Short mmCIF file of C-alpha atoms in Angstrom, two decimals:
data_model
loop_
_atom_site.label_atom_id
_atom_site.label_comp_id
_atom_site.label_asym_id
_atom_site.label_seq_id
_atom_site.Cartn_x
_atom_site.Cartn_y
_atom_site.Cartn_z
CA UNK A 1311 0.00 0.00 0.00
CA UNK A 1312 1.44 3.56 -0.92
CA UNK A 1313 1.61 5.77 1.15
CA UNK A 1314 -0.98 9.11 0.93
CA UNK A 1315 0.86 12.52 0.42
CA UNK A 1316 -0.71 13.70 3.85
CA UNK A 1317 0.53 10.70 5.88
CA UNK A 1318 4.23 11.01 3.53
CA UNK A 1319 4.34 14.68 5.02
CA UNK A 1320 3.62 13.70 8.44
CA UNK A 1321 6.28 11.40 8.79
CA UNK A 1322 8.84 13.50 7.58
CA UNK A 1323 11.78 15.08 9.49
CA UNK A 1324 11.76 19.08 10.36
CA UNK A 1325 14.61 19.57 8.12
CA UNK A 1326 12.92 17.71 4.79
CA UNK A 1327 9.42 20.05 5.41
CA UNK A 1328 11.63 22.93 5.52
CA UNK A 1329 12.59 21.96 2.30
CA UNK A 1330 9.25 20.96 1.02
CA UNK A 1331 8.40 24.41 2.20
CA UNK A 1332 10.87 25.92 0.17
CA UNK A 1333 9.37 24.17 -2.93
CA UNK A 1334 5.86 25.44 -2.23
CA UNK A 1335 4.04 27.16 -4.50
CA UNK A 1336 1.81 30.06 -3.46
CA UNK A 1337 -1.77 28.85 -2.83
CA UNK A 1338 -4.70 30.99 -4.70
CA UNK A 1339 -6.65 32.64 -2.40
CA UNK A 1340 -10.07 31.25 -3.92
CA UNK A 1341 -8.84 27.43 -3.78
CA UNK A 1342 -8.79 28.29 0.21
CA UNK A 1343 -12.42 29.56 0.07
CA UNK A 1344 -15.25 27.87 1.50
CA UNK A 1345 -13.23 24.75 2.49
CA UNK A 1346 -12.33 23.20 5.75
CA UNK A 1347 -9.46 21.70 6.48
CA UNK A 1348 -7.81 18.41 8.47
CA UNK A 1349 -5.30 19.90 10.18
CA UNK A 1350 -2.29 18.51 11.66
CA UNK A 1351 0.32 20.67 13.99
CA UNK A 1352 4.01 18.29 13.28
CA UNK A 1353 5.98 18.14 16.54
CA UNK A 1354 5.20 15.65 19.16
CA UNK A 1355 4.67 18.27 22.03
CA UNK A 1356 1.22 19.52 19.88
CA UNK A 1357 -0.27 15.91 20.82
CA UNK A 1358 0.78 16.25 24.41
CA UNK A 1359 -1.01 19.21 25.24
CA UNK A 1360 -4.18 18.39 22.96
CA UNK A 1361 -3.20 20.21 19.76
CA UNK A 1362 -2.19 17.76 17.25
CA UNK A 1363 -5.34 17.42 15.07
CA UNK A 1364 -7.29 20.61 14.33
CA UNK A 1365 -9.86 21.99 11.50
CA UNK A 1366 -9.24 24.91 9.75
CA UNK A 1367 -11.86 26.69 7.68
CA UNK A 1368 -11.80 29.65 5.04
CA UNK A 1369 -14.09 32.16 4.01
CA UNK A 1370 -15.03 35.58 2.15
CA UNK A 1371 -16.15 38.33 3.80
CA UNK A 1372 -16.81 40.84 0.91
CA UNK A 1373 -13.54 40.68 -0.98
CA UNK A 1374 -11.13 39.46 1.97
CA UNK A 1375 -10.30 35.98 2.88
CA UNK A 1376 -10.96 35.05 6.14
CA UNK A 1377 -9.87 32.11 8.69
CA UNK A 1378 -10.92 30.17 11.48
CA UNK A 1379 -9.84 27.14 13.74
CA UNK A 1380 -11.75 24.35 15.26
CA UNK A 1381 -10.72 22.04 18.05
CA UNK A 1382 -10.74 18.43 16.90
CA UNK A 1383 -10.92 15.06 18.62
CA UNK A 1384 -7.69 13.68 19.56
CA UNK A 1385 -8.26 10.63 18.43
CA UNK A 1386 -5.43 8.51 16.16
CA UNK A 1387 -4.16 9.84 13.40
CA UNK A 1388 -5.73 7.28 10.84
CA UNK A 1389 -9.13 8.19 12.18
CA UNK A 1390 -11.35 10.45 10.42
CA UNK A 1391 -10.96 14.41 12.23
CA UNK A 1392 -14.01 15.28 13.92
CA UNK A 1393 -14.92 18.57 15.77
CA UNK A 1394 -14.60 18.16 19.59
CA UNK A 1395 -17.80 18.25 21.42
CA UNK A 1396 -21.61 18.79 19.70
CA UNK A 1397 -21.15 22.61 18.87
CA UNK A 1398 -17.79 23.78 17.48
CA UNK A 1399 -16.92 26.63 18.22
CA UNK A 1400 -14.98 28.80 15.67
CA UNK A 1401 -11.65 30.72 17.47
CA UNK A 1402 -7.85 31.79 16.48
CA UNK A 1403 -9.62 34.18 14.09
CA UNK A 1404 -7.20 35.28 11.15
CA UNK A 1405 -6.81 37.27 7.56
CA UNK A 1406 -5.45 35.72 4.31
CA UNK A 1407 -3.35 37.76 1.88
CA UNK A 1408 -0.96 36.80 -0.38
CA UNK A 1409 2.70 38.34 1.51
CA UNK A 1410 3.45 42.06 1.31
CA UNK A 1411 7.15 42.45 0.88
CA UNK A 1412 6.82 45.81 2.32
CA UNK A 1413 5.47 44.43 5.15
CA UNK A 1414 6.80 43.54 8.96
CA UNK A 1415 5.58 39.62 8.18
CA UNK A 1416 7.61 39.59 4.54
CA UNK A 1417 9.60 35.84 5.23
CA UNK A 1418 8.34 33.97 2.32
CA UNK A 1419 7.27 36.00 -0.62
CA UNK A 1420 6.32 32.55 -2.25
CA UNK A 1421 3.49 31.87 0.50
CA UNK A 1422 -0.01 33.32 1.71
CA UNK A 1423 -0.15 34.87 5.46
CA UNK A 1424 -2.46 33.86 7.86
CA UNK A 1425 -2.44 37.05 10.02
CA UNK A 1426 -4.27 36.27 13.65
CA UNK A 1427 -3.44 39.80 14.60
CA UNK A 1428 -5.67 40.99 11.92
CA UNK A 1429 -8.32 38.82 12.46
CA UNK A 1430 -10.03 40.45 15.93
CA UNK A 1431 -8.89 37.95 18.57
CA UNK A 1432 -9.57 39.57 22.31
CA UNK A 1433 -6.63 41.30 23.55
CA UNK A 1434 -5.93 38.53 25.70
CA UNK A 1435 -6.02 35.84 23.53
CA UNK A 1436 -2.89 34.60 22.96
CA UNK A 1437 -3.29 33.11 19.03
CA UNK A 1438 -3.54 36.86 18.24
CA UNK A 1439 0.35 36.69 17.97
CA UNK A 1440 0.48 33.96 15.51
CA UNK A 1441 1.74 34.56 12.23
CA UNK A 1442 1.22 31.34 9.72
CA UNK A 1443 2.78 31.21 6.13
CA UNK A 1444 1.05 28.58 4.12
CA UNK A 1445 2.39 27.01 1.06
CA UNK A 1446 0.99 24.77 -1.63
CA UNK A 1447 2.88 21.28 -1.54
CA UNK A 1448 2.24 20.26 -5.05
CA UNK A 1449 1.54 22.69 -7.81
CA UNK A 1450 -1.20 19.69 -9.18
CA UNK A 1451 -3.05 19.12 -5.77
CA UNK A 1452 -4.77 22.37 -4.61
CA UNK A 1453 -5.79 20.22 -1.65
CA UNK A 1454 -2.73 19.57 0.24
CA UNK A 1455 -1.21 22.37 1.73
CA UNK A 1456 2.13 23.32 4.51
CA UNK A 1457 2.20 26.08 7.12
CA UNK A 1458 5.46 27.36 8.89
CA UNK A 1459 3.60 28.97 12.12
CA UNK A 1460 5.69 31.78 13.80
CA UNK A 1461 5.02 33.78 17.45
CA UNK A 1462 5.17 37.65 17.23
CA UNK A 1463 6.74 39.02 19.98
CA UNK A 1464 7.06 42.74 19.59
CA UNK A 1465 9.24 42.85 16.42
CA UNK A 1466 11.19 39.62 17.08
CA UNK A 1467 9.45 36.47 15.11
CA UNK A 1468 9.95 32.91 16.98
CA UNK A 1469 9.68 30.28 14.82
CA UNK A 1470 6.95 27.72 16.14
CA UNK A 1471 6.29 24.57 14.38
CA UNK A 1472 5.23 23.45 10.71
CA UNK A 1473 1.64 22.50 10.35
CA UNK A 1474 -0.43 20.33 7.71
CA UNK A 1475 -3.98 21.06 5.73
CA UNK A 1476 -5.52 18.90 3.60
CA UNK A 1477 -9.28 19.38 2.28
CA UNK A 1478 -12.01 18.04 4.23
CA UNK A 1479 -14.76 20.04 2.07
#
């Protein structure tokens, strides 16, 4: 049995998704729209403190792209993702643009920013400070995507962990 391109991506090392990364292609902004997405944050300590599997969704909101996250059910990986609990609620608000290279958030020119500091989180919410670049893995699969998640911290930018999406609708 082969293995799926979501699963291959999972299992790789830090250093070959950097690299993947690298190779992205920058996603359109309408093949985001109106999907949700499995979600899958890469380093071990995400499944320790209940992060590992997500859903992420995009929308329009006149003519800007918009983002939300759902929790998920922690469940294995080769189960289906299912929202946690009857109701899921929508948080980690955040705007999609392609990357401004006149911007502060400028890294990867080839990518699309998720902004969470643009996206009205409370003040005391702490995924306000997340800034996500989000590549398309394979220039022939506008399903399968990679993020490279960074922390804003004043002006300083800590890297924080690479991330998966692949269509769920």
């Amino acid at each position: 049995m082969t293995e799926k391109p979501f699963e291959k991506l999972a299992a790789m090392s830090v250093r070959e998704l950097e690299t993947v990364f690298l190779r992205g292609k920058k996603p359109t902004l309408a093949a985001l729209a109106g999907s949700e997405f499995r979600g899958l944050n890469h380093p071990a300590w995400a499944k320790v403190v209940g992060i590992k599997k997500f859903i992420k969704g995009f929308y329009w909101k006149g003519d800007v792209l918009w983002g939300y996250n759902c929790a998920a059910k922690q469940n294995a990986l080769s189960e289906p993702w299912q929202y946690k609990g009857d109701n899921p609620k929508r948080f980690g608000f955040y705007q999609v643009a392609p990357v401004d290279a006149a911007a502060r958030d400028n890294q990867y020119l080839h990518s699309v920013l998720l902004d969470y500091g643009k996206g009205n989180n409370k003040a005391y919410d702490p995924s306000r400070n997340l800034r996500d670049y989000l590549v398309q893995v394979d220039p022939d699969n506008n399903d399968l995507y990679l993020g490279k998640a960074y922390y804003a911290l004043g002006p300083l930018r800590v890297k924080a962990n690479f991330f998966l999406l692949e269509r769920l609708t």
